[in-house]
Amino acid sequence: MRRTALLASAALLAGLLPWAATARAADEPPPTAVDRFEGEVPFAKQPAEGIFTWGGDTDDPPALRLADRADAPEGAKVLTGTYEISGYGGFTHDYAATAPAHDWSAHRGIRFWWDGRNDGRKITVEIKDGGAHGEASELWTASFTDDFTGWKRVELPFTDFAYRTDYQPVGGIDHILGLKEMWGYSVTLPAGDKGDFAMDGVELYGTADPALRASVTTDAPVHPVEEGGTAKVRVSVATTGAAPLTGPVTVTYTTAGGTAASGTDYTPVSGTLTFPAGTASGATRTVEVPTRRDRAAEPAETIPLKLTVTGAKAPAETPQVVIDAHGLPYLNAKLPIRERVADLLGRMSLAEKAGQMTQAERGAVGQGADITAYALGSLLSGGGSTPTPNTPEAWAKMIDAFQLRAQATRFQIPLIYGVDAVHGHNNLTGATILPHNIGIGAARDPQLAYQTGAVTAAEVRATGVPWDFAPCLCVSRDERWGRAYESYGEDPALVESMETVIQGLQGRANGEDLSRNDKVLATAKHFVADGGTAYGSSTTGTYTIDQGVTTVTRKQLEDIHLAPYQEAVDRGVGTVMPSYSSLDLGDGKGAVKMHARGDMINGVLKGRMGFDGFVISDYNATDQLPGDRAAQVRAAVNAGVDMMMVPYSYKEFSTTLADEARAGRVTTKRIDDAVSRILIEKMKLGLFEHPYADTSRAAAIGSPEHRKVARRAAAESQVLLKNTGGLLPLKKSRKVYVAGSNADDIGNQTGGWTVTWQGSSGNIVPGTTILQGLRKAGGQVTYSKDASAPTAGHDVGVVVVGETPYAEGAGDVGNGHDLTLSAADQAAVDKVCAAMECAVLIVSGRPQLIGDRLDKIDALVASWLPGTEGDGVADVLYGKRPFTGQLPVSWPKSEAQLPINVGDTAYDPQFPYGWGLTTLAEPPRGGASALSALASRATAAERHGDARTGRALVTRARLLVQQKAAGHLTQAVSKPFADADHLLLTGRYGKAVEKLAEAYRAA
């Protein structure tokens, strides 16, 4: 059927399209059908040929069907579909992976019928060139705008297709559109409001354009030069296959237009460059454009260098020479920042201010021309949005290219580029991947939290990124939440204690370190109470708890969820991100989305707390507000959101904001406040003086020094929940049988937000798995993932089980996830633990329900998501380091107990908050009398402000209780035990020991 579809004749098509026939030259090849949508191509994925959908998350893929249409341009059916895309989504037709690729080189381009909605949306079409198959090909893109009504034939010449820079599945092949080995096409539908489409009759048309065999390019689209200097624009010619030119290529150039005055600001130039036949591919000529000094302080001025090309494909855009802004107060780094900002703000237009408040996704701006056109203030890489290849050098090169575009704006305001580096520079392959926050919370080590922030900042800034959307300061109150592992724990006091990470990221609280090449701007998120959403309250897609409603009293809000944000403000955090979730305070207003809560953002955060950084929205979060786009923009901006993360709808946001301001519905004062806040942070970062990447520290990315910190973090995060007979640490003389799905899977070990948004299983990043760590530690190890290998002859089993990766609401319990082990993991635990003494390690983002097997398990370890350094896990298993971790969340007996948290009136978990056995060489001795003495000493330490002694005394008391209570925890033990840990974190050392004494008596 495929060959029939692809080789249909023009005569047949003409018969089917009585009103669609177009004139064709005598020597023009007949059109070649690609898709008629009559059912000849199925909905199927490779290796079968077929049409399939895809998207950024579960809600993004469109719904497709073949529909009978009386007005079908050809045949009886058309491809139609509906969509509502928040990130990205579309559909693909791939030829079968086992079939030969197709030769499209005889044709001018690809065309199809599109049923226009006249909504002004841009639709991107992608073609797949070379490579092993459609999903391992080189991607080239072009687009068209739906600015018409009804059926229209859209023609896209191959000369319009540009190499895709935001994603290449195999890192690119030769960067040449060869057209001789084609694997199909894709259509990317627009993000935003709901939409529908209809398409028909995809075919190849016309005679091949000779310009495809050669192309002219310039070294950069923008050429900044200081006033009085000479810009040098390099013009190059390249050919398909790098063969010499078969015919001459001429490039006529002239300086004309722009904002610079010819003869006053620059010396006009014109002429012709000639590349004769036989010229080698890659040959380069240089055009020089001299500028003049006039000694006046001025904004930047542009000089377009217009190029007219004969014999080759012309550059995609006209290169711009830019005379740098000079002499203006805001450029003077010696002046106070607020004075500089005030000067710049007074010069900016409304459109330029709106641009500063706009953040777009890198994948949406393509080569970056819209950065200049819309004076954009910021770009981001969403989870998994990476350059190709995904290397530090490619990141820096990409960001520098985007920064270059900002230099073509009037005031050359630099971009601020942001990423979600939530456990290391996790988008970058080869970066140091640290434990997720839940593991850092388990480590209970503020200095370690600081060091993890410092490692992350150094690796992020070395790739040219100055802004990190971290840390998450959520207080996770329900382990069914798919973001539970992004929290340091369920106790606000624990979260506050880990906020040393902010200094690791930013440096000193006054912001003076932000311009360093190893520091980044941090983001406290998600303001506020995202960790308190009620199970079943979410209305986002199939989510069950994420982005739901938090219903609390004002006191509960203050005590549990707001407290960490005051700490963050006091530590000088530069940005804050509101939550997707809604807040219901029982005040009659009902559940209100946080992005619209001016009482919390303007009132509490900026007002009472004194936050003076800027507020950045979450990804497309304003789309969830009620009303049309104007109402959404108005609500968020007036509530206090300063910059809007509108990845693919940045044009609409920017223009809508300006319209709202002109109409007086958003005040000039509100906009000026927002822009001032953004510019202040950019100046603190030193971006005006040094906008481009400083890669001098790039060698430290993934370095042994950084991995040493990650290894220590992995070790300290391990929580020993049970250790019958002192099975752990393991003795190297014992033969160890290792099993379980997570023993040798670094993707599962690192979890979500690793290389891609959701993360994935498998060998996705460099590092050491837990199995590899055990082997490197020198033990005698046999490995059988499913425990199918014989168990005889082994002394002890280590079964590493747990979850597979997920992120955000996709990981919510009830949305394809639960808190029980998989059948395979359960079988592995049962088999190994029945055959020998066994230790079970649970690699997961939250507690797993293990109570039904607890009696069969000798040692149980909560390993969380330890990152790339499995050696750290092996360190505690073999005793190189002692187990010292403590539970950052309560470990439930059953899902029916959820939510369960320290401080609850009825509190009877499997293991209480703060529980964590140790393998220190000498456990403490004593009983009730010893605890009484410890309480007196702890009270004295508290009175004298001796935190170090106070903590040590409480720790000693905790270990005494654990020695007695291990193996027979009851509600009477667990509640005071957990309460004691909260008291410790709040500095009430004497009361903490008194609670531990109560637990001791009950044990």
Short mmCIF file of C-alpha atoms in Angstrom, two decimals, residues 718-723 726-729 860 876 881-886 914-924 955-956 958-960 962-963 966:
data_model
loop_
_atom_site.label_atom_id
_atom_site.label_comp_id
_atom_site.label_asym_id
_atom_site.label_seq_id
_atom_site.Cartn_x
_atom_site.Cartn_y
_atom_site.Cartn_z
CA GLN A 718 20.83 6.76 52.73
CA VAL A 719 18.40 6.04 55.57
CA LEU A 720 18.75 2.74 57.40
CA LEU A 721 15.23 1.81 58.48
CA LYS A 722 15.85 -1.72 59.76
CA ASN A 723 19.03 -3.68 60.48
CA GLY A 726 23.64 -5.90 62.34
CA LEU A 727 23.55 -7.25 58.77
CA LEU A 728 24.81 -3.91 57.51
CA PRO A 729 27.52 -2.93 56.89
CA LEU A 860 15.83 -2.05 54.82
CA VAL A 876 27.57 2.92 53.44
CA ARG A 881 30.92 5.63 55.72
CA PRO A 882 28.33 5.09 58.46
CA PHE A 883 24.60 5.32 57.86
CA THR A 884 23.56 8.70 59.30
CA GLY A 885 20.49 9.67 57.22
CA GLN A 886 17.08 10.33 58.75
CA GLY A 914 13.32 11.54 61.70
CA TRP A 915 13.90 7.77 62.01
CA GLY A 916 17.28 6.55 60.84
CA LEU A 917 19.46 3.84 62.35
CA THR A 918 23.19 4.29 62.32
CA THR A 919 26.22 2.07 61.83
CA LEU A 920 28.55 4.26 63.87
CA ALA A 921 31.23 2.11 65.53
CA GLU A 922 30.11 2.71 69.12
CA PRO A 923 26.36 3.11 69.74
CA PRO A 924 25.54 5.18 72.84
CA THR A 955 21.25 13.04 68.44
CA ARG A 956 22.65 10.94 71.29
CA ARG A 958 17.64 9.76 69.52
CA LEU A 959 20.09 6.90 69.05
CA LEU A 960 19.28 5.60 72.53
CA GLN A 962 16.17 3.83 68.34
CA GLN A 963 18.25 1.09 69.96
CA ALA A 966 13.87 -0.81 66.66
#
